[in-house]
CSV table of C-alpha atoms in Angstrom, one decimal:
chain,number,residue,atom,x,y,z
A,7,UNK,CA,-16.6,3.7,-2.1
A,8,UNK,CA,-14.0,4.4,0.5
A,9,UNK,CA,-10.4,3.2,1.1
A,10,UNK,CA,-9.2,4.0,4.6
A,11,UNK,CA,-5.6,3.5,5.7
A,12,UNK,CA,-4.4,3.0,9.2
A,13,UNK,CA,-1.3,1.9,11.0
A,14,UNK,CA,1.1,4.8,10.3
A,15,UNK,CA,3.1,6.6,12.9
A,16,UNK,CA,6.5,7.7,14.1
A,17,UNK,CA,9.0,5.0,14.5
A,18,UNK,CA,12.8,4.6,14.7
A,19,UNK,CA,15.1,3.2,12.1
A,20,UNK,CA,15.0,-0.6,12.1
A,21,UNK,CA,11.5,-0.8,13.5
A,22,UNK,CA,8.5,-2.3,11.8
A,23,UNK,CA,5.0,-1.1,10.9
A,24,UNK,CA,2.0,-2.8,9.4
A,25,UNK,CA,-0.3,-0.6,7.4
A,26,UNK,CA,-3.9,-1.6,6.7
A,27,UNK,CA,-6.4,-0.3,4.1
A,28,UNK,CA,-10.0,-1.2,4.6
A,29,UNK,CA,-12.4,-0.8,1.7
A,30,UNK,CA,-16.1,-0.1,2.0
A,31,UNK,CA,-18.9,0.6,-0.4
A,32,UNK,CA,-18.1,-2.3,-2.6
A,33,UNK,CA,-16.2,-5.6,-2.6
A,34,UNK,CA,-12.7,-5.7,-4.0
A,35,UNK,CA,-12.2,-9.4,-3.9
A,36,UNK,CA,-11.7,-9.6,-7.6
A,37,UNK,CA,-9.7,-6.4,-8.0
A,38,UNK,CA,-6.0,-5.5,-7.9
A,39,UNK,CA,-5.0,-3.5,-4.8
A,40,UNK,CA,-1.9,-1.6,-4.2
A,41,UNK,CA,0.2,0.8,-2.1
A,42,UNK,CA,1.9,4.0,-3.1
A,43,UNK,CA,3.9,6.5,-1.2
A,44,UNK,CA,4.9,10.2,-1.6
A,45,UNK,CA,7.6,11.9,0.4
A,46,UNK,CA,7.7,15.7,0.7
A,47,UNK,CA,9.0,17.3,-2.5
A,48,UNK,CA,9.0,14.0,-4.4
A,49,UNK,CA,6.8,12.3,-6.9
A,50,UNK,CA,4.5,9.5,-5.9
A,51,UNK,CA,6.1,6.1,-6.0
A,52,UNK,CA,4.5,2.7,-6.6
A,53,UNK,CA,5.4,0.4,-3.7
A,54,UNK,CA,3.6,-2.8,-4.4
A,55,UNK,CA,0.4,-4.4,-5.7
A,56,UNK,CA,-1.4,-7.6,-5.2
A,57,UNK,CA,-3.9,-9.4,-7.5
A,58,UNK,CA,-7.2,-10.8,-6.4
A,59,UNK,CA,-5.5,-14.2,-6.2
A,60,UNK,CA,-2.7,-13.0,-4.0
A,61,UNK,CA,0.1,-12.6,-6.6
A,62,UNK,CA,2.3,-9.7,-5.6
A,63,UNK,CA,4.1,-7.2,-7.7
A,64,UNK,CA,6.9,-5.1,-6.2
A,65,UNK,CA,7.6,-1.5,-7.1
A,66,UNK,CA,10.5,0.5,-6.0
A,67,UNK,CA,13.7,-1.5,-5.5
A,68,UNK,CA,14.5,0.2,-2.2
A,69,UNK,CA,11.7,-1.7,-0.4
A,70,UNK,CA,12.3,-5.2,-1.9
A,71,UNK,CA,13.0,-7.7,0.8
A,72,UNK,CA,11.7,-5.4,3.5
A,73,UNK,CA,8.1,-4.7,2.6
A,74,UNK,CA,5.4,-7.3,2.0
A,75,UNK,CA,1.9,-6.8,0.6
A,76,UNK,CA,-0.9,-9.1,1.5
A,77,UNK,CA,-4.7,-9.1,1.5
A,78,UNK,CA,-7.7,-10.5,3.3
A,79,UNK,CA,-10.5,-10.8,0.9
A,80,UNK,CA,-13.0,-11.8,3.6
A,81,UNK,CA,-12.3,-8.4,5.3
A,82,UNK,CA,-11.9,-6.4,2.1
A,83,UNK,CA,-8.6,-5.3,3.4
A,84,UNK,CA,-5.0,-5.0,2.0
A,85,UNK,CA,-1.9,-4.8,4.2
A,86,UNK,CA,1.6,-3.6,3.9
A,87,UNK,CA,4.1,-5.1,6.3
A,88,UNK,CA,7.1,-2.8,6.5
A,89,UNK,CA,10.3,-4.2,8.2
A,90,UNK,CA,13.7,-2.7,8.8
A,91,UNK,CA,12.4,0.8,8.2
A,92,UNK,CA,14.8,3.5,7.1
A,93,UNK,CA,14.5,7.3,7.3
A,94,UNK,CA,14.1,7.4,3.6
A,95,UNK,CA,10.9,5.4,3.9
A,96,UNK,CA,9.3,8.5,5.5
A,97,UNK,CA,6.2,9.4,3.4
A,98,UNK,CA,2.5,9.4,3.2
A,99,UNK,CA,1.4,5.9,2.2
A,100,UNK,CA,-1.8,5.5,0.2
A,101,UNK,CA,-3.7,2.5,-0.9
A,102,UNK,CA,-5.4,2.2,-4.2
A,103,UNK,CA,-7.7,-0.1,-6.1
A,104,UNK,CA,-8.2,-0.9,-9.8
A,105,UNK,CA,-11.7,-1.2,-11.1
A,106,UNK,CA,-11.3,-2.6,-14.6
A,107,UNK,CA,-8.8,-5.5,-14.6
A,108,UNK,CA,-5.2,-5.8,-13.6
A,109,UNK,CA,-4.0,-3.6,-16.5
A,110,UNK,CA,-6.4,-0.8,-16.0
A,111,UNK,CA,-5.9,2.5,-14.2
A,112,UNK,CA,-5.9,2.9,-10.4
A,113,UNK,CA,-9.5,4.1,-9.9
A,114,UNK,CA,-10.0,4.5,-6.1
A,115,UNK,CA,-7.6,6.1,-3.7
A,116,UNK,CA,-7.4,6.4,0.0
A,117,UNK,CA,-6.4,9.6,1.9
A,118,UNK,CA,-3.1,8.2,3.1
A,119,UNK,CA,-1.4,7.6,6.4
A,120,UNK,CA,1.8,9.2,7.5
A,121,UNK,CA,4.9,7.1,8.2
A,122,UNK,CA,7.8,8.9,9.8
A,123,UNK,CA,11.1,7.1,10.4
A,124,UNK,CA,13.6,8.8,12.7
A,125,UNK,CA,17.3,8.0,12.5
């Protein structure tokens, strides 16, 4: 099983990015998927998750109203639309998938994609 993120990069404050995470090796149509981020010297933060039916759960307050999680079950892919980016959003963004129900642990992790926001 692999989760591969893409879409990161260097942008300016106020710009937008759309991250993608493509899963392979198994189908995650019935699984909760999510996004996390980790900035240098900081602990990993939960950004958002989305259930198999499309119900989203937000994580850190700082991204509410700016970041939107979505999924395409036909493509086995989860997305993170990030608008109005701020320098404090700079981090490595990783996607993850739960194997055993919405209340189970995050079982699979991607390697991450770097997002850098300049002021």
